CSV table of N, CA, C and O in Angstrom, one decimal:
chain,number,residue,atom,x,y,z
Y,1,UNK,N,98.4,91.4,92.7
Y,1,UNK,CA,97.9,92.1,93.9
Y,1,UNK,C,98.7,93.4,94.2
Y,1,UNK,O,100.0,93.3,94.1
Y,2,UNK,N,97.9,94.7,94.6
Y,2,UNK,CA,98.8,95.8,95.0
Y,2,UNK,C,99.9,95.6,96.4
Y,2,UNK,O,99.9,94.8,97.4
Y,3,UNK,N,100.6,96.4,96.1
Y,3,UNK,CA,101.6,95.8,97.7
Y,3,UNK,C,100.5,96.8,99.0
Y,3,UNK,O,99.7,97.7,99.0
Y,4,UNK,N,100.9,96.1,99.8
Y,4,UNK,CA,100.6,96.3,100.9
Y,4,UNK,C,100.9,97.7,101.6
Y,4,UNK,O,102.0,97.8,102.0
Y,5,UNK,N,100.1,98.8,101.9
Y,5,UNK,CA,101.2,100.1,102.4
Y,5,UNK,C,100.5,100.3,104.1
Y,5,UNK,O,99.4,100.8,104.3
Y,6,UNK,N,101.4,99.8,105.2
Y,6,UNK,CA,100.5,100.6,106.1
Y,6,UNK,C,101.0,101.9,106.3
Y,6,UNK,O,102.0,102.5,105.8
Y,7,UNK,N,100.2,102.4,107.1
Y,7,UNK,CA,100.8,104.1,107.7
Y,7,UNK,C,99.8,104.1,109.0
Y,7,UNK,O,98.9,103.3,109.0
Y,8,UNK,N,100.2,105.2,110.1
Y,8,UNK,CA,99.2,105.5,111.3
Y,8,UNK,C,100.1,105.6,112.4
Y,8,UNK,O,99.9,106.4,113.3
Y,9,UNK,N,101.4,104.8,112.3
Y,9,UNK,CA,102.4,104.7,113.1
Y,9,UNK,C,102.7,105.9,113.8
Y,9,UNK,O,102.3,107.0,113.4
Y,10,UNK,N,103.4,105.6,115.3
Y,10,UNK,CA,103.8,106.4,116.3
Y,10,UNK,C,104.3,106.7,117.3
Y,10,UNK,O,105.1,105.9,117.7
Y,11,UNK,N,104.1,107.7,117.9
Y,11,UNK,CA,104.5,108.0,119.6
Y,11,UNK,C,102.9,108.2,120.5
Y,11,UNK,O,101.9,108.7,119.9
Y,12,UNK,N,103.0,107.9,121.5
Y,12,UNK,CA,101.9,107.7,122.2
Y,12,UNK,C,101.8,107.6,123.6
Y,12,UNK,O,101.4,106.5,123.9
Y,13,UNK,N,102.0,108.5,124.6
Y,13,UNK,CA,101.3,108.0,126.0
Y,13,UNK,C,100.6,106.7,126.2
Y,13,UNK,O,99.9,106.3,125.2
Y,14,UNK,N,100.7,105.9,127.4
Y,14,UNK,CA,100.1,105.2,128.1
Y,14,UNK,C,98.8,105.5,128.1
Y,14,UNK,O,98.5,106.6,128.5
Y,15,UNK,N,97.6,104.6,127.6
Y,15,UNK,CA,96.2,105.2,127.6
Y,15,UNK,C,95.8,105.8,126.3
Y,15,UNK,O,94.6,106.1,126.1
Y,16,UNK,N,96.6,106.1,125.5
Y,16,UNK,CA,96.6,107.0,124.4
Y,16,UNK,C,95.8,106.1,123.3
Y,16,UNK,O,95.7,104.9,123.7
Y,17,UNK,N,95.4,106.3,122.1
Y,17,UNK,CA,94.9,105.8,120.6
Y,17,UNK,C,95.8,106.0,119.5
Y,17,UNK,O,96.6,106.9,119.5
Y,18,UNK,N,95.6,105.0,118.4
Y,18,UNK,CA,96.1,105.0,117.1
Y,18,UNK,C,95.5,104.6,116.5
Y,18,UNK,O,94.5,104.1,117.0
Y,19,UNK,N,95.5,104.7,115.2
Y,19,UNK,CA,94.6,104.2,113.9
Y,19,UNK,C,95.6,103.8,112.8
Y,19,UNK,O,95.9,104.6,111.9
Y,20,UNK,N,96.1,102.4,112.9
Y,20,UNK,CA,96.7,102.3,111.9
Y,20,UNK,C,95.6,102.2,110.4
Y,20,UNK,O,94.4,102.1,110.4
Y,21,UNK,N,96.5,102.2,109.3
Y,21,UNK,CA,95.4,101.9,108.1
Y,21,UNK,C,97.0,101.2,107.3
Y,21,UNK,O,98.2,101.4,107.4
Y,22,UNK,N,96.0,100.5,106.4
Y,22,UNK,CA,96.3,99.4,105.6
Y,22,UNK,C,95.9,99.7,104.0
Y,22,UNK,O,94.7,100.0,103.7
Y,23,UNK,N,96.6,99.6,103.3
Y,23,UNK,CA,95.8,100.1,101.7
Y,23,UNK,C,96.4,98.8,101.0
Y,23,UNK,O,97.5,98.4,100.7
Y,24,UNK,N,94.8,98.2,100.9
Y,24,UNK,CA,95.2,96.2,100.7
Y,24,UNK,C,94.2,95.9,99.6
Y,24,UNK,O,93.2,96.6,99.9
Y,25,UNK,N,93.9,95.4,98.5
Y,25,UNK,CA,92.9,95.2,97.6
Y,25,UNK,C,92.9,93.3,97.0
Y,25,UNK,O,93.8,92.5,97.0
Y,26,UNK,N,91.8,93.2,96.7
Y,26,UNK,CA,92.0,91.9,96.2
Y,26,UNK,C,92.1,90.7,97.2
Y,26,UNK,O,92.2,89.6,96.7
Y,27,UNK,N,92.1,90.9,98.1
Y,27,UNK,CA,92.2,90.0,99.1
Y,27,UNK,C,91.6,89.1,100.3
Y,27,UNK,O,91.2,89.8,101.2
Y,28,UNK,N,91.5,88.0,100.4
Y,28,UNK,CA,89.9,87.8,100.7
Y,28,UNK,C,90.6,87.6,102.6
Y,28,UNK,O,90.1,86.6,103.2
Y,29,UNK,N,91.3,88.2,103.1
Y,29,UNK,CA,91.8,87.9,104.3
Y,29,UNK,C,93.0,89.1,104.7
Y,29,UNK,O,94.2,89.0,104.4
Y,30,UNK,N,92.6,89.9,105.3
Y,30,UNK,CA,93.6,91.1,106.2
Y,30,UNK,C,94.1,91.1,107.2
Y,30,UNK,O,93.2,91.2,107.9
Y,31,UNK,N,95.1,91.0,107.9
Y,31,UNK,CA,95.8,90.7,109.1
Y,31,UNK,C,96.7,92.2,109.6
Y,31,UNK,O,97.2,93.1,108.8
Y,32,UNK,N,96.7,92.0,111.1
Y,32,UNK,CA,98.1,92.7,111.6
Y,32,UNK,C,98.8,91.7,112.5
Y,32,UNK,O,98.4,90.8,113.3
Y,33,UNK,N,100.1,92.1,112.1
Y,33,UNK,CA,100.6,91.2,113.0
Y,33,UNK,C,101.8,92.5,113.7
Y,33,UNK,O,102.0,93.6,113.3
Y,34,UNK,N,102.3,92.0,114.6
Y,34,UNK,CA,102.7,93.1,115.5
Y,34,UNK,C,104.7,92.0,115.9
Y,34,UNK,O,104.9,90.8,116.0
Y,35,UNK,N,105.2,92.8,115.9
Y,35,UNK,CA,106.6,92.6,116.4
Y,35,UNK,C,107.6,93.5,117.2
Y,35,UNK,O,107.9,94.6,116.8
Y,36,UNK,N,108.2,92.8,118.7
Y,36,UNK,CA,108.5,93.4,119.3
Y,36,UNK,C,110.0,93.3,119.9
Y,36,UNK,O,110.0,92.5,120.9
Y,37,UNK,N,111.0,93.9,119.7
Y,37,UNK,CA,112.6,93.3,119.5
Y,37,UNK,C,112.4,92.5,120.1
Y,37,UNK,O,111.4,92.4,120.8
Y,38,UNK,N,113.6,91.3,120.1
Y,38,UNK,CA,113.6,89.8,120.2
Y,38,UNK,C,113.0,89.2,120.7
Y,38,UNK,O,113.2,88.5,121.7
Y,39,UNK,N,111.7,89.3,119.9
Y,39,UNK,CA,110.3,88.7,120.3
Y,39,UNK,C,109.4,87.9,118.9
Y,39,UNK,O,108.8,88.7,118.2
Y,40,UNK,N,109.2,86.9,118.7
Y,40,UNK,CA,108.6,86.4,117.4
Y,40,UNK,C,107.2,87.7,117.3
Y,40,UNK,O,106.7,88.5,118.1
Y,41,UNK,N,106.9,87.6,116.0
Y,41,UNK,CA,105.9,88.1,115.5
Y,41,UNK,C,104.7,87.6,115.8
Y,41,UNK,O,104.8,86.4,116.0
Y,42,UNK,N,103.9,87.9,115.9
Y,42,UNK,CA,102.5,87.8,116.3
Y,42,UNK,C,101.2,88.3,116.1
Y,42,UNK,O,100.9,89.5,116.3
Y,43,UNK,N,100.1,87.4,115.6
Y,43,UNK,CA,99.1,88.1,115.3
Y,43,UNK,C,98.1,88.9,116.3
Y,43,UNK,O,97.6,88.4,117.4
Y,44,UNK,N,97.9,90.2,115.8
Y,44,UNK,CA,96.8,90.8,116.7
Y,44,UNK,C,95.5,90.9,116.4
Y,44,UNK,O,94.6,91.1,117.2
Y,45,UNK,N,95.3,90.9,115.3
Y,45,UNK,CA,93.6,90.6,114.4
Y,45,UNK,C,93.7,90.5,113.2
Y,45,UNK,O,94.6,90.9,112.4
Y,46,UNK,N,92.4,89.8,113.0
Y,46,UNK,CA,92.3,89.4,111.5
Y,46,UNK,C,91.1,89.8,110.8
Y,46,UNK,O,90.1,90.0,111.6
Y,47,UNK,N,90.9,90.1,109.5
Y,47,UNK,CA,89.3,90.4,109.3
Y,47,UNK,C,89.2,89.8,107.4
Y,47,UNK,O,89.8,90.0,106.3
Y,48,UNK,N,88.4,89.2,107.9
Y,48,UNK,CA,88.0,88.4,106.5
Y,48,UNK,C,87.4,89.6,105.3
Y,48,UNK,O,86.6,90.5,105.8
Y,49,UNK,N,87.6,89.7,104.4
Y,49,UNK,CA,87.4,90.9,103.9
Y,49,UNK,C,85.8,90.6,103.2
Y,49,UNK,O,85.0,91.6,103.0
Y,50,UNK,N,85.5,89.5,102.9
Y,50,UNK,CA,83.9,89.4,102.5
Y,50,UNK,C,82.8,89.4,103.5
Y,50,UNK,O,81.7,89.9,103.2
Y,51,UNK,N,82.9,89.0,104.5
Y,51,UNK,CA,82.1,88.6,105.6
Y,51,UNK,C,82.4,89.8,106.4
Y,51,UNK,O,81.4,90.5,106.8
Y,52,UNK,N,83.4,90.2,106.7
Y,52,UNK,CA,83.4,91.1,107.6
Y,52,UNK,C,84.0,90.0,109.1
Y,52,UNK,O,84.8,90.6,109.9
Y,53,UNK,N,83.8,89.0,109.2
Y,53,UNK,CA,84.0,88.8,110.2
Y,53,UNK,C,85.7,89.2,111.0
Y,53,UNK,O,86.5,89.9,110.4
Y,54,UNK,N,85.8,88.7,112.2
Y,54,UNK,CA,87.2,89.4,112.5
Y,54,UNK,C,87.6,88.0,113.8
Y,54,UNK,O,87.0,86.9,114.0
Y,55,UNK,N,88.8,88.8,114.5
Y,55,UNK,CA,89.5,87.9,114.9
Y,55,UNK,C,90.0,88.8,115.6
Y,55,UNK,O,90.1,89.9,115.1
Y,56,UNK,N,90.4,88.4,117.3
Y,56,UNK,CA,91.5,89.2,118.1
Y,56,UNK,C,92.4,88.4,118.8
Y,56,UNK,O,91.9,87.4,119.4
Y,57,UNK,N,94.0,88.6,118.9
Y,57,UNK,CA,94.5,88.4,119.9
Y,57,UNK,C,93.8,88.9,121.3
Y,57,UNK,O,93.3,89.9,121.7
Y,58,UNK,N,94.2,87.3,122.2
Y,58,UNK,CA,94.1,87.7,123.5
Y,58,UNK,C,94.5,89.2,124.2
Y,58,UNK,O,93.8,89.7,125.0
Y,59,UNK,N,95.6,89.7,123.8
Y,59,UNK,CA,96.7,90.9,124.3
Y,59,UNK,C,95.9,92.2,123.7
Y,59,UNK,O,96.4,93.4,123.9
Y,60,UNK,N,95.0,92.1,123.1
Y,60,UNK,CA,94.2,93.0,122.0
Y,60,UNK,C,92.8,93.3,122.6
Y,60,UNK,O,92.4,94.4,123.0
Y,61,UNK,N,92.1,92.1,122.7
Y,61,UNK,CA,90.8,92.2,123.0
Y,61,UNK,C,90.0,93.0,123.5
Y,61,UNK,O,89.9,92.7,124.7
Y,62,UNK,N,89.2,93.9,123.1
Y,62,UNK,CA,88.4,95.0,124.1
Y,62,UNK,C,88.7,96.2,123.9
Y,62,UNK,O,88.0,97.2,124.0
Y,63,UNK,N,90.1,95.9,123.7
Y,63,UNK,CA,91.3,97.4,123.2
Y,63,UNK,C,91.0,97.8,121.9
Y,63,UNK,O,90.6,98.9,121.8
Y,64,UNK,N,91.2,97.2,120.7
Y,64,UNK,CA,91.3,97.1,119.3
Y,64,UNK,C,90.3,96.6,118.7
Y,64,UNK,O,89.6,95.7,119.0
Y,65,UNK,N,90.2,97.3,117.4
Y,65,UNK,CA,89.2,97.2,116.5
Y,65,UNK,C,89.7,96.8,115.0
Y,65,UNK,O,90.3,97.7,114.5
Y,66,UNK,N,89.7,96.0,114.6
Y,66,UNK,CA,90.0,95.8,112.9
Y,66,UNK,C,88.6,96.0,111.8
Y,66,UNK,O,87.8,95.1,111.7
Y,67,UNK,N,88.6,96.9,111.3
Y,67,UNK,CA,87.7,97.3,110.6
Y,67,UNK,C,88.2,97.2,108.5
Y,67,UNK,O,89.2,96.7,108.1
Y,68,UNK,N,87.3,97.6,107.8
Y,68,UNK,CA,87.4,98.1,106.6
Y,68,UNK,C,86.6,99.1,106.1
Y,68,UNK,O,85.7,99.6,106.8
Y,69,UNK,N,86.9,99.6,105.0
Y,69,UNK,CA,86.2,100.4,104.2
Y,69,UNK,C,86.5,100.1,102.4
Y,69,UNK,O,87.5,100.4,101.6
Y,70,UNK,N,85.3,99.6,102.4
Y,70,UNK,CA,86.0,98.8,101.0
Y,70,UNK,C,86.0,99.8,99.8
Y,70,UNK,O,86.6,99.4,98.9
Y,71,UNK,N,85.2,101.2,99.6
Y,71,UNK,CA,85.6,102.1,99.0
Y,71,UNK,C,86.8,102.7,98.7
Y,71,UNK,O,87.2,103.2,97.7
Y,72,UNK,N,87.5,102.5,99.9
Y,72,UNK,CA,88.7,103.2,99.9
Y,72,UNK,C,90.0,101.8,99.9
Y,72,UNK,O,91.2,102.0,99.8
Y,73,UNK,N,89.5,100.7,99.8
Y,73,UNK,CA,90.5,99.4,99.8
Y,73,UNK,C,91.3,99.5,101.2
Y,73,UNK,O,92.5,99.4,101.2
Y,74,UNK,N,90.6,99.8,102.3
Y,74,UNK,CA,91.7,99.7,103.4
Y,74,UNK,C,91.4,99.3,104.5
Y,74,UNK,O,90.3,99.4,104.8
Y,75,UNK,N,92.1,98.8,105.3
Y,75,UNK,CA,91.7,97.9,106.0
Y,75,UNK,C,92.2,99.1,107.8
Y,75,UNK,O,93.2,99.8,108.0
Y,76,UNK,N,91.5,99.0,108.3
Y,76,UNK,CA,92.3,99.6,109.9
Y,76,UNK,C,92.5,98.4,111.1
Y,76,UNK,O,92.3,97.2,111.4
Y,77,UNK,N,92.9,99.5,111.7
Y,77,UNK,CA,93.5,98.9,113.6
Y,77,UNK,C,93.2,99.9,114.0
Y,77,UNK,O,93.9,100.9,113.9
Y,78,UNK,N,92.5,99.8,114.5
Y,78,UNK,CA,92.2,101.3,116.2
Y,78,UNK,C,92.8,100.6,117.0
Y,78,UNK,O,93.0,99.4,117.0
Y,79,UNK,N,93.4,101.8,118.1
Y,79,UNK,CA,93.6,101.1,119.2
Y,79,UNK,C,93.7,101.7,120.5
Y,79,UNK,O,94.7,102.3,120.8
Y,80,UNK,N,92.8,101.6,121.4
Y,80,UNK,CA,92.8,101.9,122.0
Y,80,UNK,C,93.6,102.0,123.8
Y,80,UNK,O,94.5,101.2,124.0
Y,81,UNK,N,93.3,102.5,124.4
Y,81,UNK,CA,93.9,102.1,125.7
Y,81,UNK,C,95.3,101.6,125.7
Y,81,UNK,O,95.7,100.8,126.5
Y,82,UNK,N,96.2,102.3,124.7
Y,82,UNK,CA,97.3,101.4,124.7
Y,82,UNK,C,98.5,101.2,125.5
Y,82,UNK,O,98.8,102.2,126.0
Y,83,UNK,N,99.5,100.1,125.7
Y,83,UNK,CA,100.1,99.7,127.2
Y,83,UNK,C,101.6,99.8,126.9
Y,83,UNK,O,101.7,99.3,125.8
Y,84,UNK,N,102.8,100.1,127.2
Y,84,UNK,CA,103.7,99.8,126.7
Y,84,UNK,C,104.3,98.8,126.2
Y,84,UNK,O,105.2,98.8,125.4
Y,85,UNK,N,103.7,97.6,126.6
Y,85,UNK,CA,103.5,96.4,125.8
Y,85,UNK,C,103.4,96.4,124.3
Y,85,UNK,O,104.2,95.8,123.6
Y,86,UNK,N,102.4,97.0,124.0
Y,86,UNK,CA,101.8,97.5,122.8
Y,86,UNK,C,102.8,98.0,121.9
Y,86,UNK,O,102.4,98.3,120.7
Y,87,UNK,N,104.4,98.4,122.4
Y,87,UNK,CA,105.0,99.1,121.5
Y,87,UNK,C,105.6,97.7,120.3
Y,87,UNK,O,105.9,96.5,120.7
Y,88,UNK,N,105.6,98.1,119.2
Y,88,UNK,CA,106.3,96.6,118.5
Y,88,UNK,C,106.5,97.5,116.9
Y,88,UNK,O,106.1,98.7,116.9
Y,89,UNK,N,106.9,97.0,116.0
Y,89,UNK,CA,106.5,97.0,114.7
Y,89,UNK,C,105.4,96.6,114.3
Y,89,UNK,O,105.2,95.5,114.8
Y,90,UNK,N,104.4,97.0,113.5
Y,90,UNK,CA,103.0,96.7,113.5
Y,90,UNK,C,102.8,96.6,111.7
Y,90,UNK,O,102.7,97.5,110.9
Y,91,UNK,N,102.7,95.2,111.6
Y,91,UNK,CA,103.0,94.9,109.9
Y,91,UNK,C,101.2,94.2,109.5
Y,91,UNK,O,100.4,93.4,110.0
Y,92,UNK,N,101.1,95.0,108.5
Y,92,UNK,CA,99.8,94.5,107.9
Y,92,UNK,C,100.3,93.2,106.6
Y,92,UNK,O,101.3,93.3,105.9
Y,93,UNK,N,99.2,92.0,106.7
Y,93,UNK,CA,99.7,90.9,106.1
Y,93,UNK,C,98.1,90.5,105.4
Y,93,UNK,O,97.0,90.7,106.0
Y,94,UNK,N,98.5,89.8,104.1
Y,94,UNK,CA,97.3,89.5,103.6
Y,94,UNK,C,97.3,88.1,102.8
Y,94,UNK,O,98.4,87.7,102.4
Y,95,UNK,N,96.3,87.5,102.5
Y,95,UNK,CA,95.8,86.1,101.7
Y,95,UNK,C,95.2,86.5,100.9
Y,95,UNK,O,94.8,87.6,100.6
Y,96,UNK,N,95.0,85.3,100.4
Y,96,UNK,CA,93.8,85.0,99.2
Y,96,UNK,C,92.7,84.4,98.8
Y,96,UNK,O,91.9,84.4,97.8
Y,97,UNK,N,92.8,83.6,100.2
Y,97,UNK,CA,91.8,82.7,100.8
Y,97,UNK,C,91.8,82.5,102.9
Y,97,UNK,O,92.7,82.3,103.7
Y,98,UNK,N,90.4,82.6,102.9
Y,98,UNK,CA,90.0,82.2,104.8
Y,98,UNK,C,90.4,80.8,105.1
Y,98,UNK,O,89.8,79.8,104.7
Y,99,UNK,N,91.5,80.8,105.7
Y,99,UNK,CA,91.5,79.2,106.7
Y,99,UNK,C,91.7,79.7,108.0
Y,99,UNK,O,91.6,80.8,108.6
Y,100,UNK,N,91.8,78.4,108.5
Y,100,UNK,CA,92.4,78.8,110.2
Y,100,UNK,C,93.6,78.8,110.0
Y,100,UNK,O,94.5,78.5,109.2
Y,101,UNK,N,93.5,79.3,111.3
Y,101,UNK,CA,95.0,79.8,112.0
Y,101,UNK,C,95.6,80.7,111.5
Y,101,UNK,O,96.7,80.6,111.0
Y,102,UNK,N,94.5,82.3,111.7
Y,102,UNK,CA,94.8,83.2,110.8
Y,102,UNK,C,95.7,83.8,111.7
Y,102,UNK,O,96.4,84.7,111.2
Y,103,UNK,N,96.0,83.3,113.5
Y,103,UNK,CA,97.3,84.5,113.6
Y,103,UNK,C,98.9,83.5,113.5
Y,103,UNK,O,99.9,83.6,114.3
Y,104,UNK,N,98.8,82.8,112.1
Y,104,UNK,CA,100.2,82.0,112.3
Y,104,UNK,C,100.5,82.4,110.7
Y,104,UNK,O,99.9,82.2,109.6
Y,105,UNK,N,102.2,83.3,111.2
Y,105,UNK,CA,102.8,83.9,110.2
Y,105,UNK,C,103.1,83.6,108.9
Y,105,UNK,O,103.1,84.4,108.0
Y,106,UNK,N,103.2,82.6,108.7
Y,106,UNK,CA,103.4,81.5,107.7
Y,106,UNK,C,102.1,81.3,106.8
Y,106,UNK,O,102.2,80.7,105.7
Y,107,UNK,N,100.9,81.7,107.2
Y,107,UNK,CA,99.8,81.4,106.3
Y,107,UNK,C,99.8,83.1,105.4
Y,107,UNK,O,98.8,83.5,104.7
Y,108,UNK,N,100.7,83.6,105.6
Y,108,UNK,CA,100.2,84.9,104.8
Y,108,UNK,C,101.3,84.8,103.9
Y,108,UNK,O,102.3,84.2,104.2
Y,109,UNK,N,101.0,85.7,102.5
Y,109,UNK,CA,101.8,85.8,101.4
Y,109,UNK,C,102.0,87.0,101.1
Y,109,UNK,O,102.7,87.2,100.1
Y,110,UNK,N,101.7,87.7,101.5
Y,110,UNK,CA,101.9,89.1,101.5
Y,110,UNK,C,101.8,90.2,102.5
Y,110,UNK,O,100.9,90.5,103.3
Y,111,UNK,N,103.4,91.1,102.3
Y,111,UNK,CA,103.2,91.8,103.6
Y,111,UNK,C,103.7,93.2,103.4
Y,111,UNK,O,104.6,93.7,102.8
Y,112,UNK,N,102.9,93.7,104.0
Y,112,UNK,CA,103.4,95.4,104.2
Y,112,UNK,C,105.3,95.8,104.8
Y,112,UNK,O,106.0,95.1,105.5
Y,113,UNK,N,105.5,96.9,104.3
Y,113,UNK,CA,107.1,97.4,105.3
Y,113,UNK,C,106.7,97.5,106.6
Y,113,UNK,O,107.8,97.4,107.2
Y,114,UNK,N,105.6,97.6,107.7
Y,114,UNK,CA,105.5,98.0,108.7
Y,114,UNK,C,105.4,99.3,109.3
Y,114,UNK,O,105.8,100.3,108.7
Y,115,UNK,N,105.0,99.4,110.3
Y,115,UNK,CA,105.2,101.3,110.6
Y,115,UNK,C,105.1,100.5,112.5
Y,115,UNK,O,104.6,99.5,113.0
Y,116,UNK,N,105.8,101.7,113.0
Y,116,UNK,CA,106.6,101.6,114.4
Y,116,UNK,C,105.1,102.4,115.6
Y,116,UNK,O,104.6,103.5,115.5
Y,117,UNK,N,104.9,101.5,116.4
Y,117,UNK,CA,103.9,102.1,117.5
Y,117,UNK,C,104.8,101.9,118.5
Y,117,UNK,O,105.3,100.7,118.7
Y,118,UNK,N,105.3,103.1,119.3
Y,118,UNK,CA,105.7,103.1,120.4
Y,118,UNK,C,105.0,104.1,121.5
Y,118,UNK,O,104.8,105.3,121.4
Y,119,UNK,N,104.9,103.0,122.6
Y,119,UNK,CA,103.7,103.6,124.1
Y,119,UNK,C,104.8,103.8,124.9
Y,119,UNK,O,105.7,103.1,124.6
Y,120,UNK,N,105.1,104.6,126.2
Y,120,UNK,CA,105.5,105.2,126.7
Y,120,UNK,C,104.4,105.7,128.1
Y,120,UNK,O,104.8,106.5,128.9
């Protein structure tokens, strides 16, 4: 499997947008998971990469989009409206198969370096 590269990372006003992206192939399950100093990691969406279907954190919902574009092998995060909350490390994570309990860290085997969203 290719490694994982995200990028989109940033600085951002209160209310502001990002688009992270993910360059993920092979993989039948794409994740972000988000981390925020001494705070466990946590999932914020998931998107099954055959179906299309997806998945949101509660703290997400309404706000964020997890998309693909399978031409380009990449997976995104829009995000909208975003809160200072929202600032964390933001690591893209991937499988090889759909189960549950796609926002628990431990079911993924593969992970991106991360890139830094900070709201203000």
């Amino acid at each position: 499997h290719v490694q994982l590269v995200e990028s989109g990372g940033g600085s951002v006003q209160a209310g502001g947008s990002l688009r992270l992206s993910c360059a993920a192939s092979g993989y039948s399950c794409v994740a972000w998971f988000r981390q925020a100093p001494g705070k466990e990691r946590e999932g914020v969406a998931r998107i099954a990469t055959g179906s299309g279907n997806t998945y949101y954190a509660d703290s997400v919902k309404g706000r964020s989009t997890i998309s693909q574009d399978n031409a380009k092998n990449t997976v995104y995060l829009q995000m909208n409206s975003l809160k200072p909350e929202d600032t964390a490390m933001y690591y893209c994570a991937a499988k090889t198969k759909v189960d549950g309990a796609w926002y628990r860290v431990e079911k993924y085997n593969y992970w991106g370096q991360g890139t830094q969203v900070t709201v203000s």
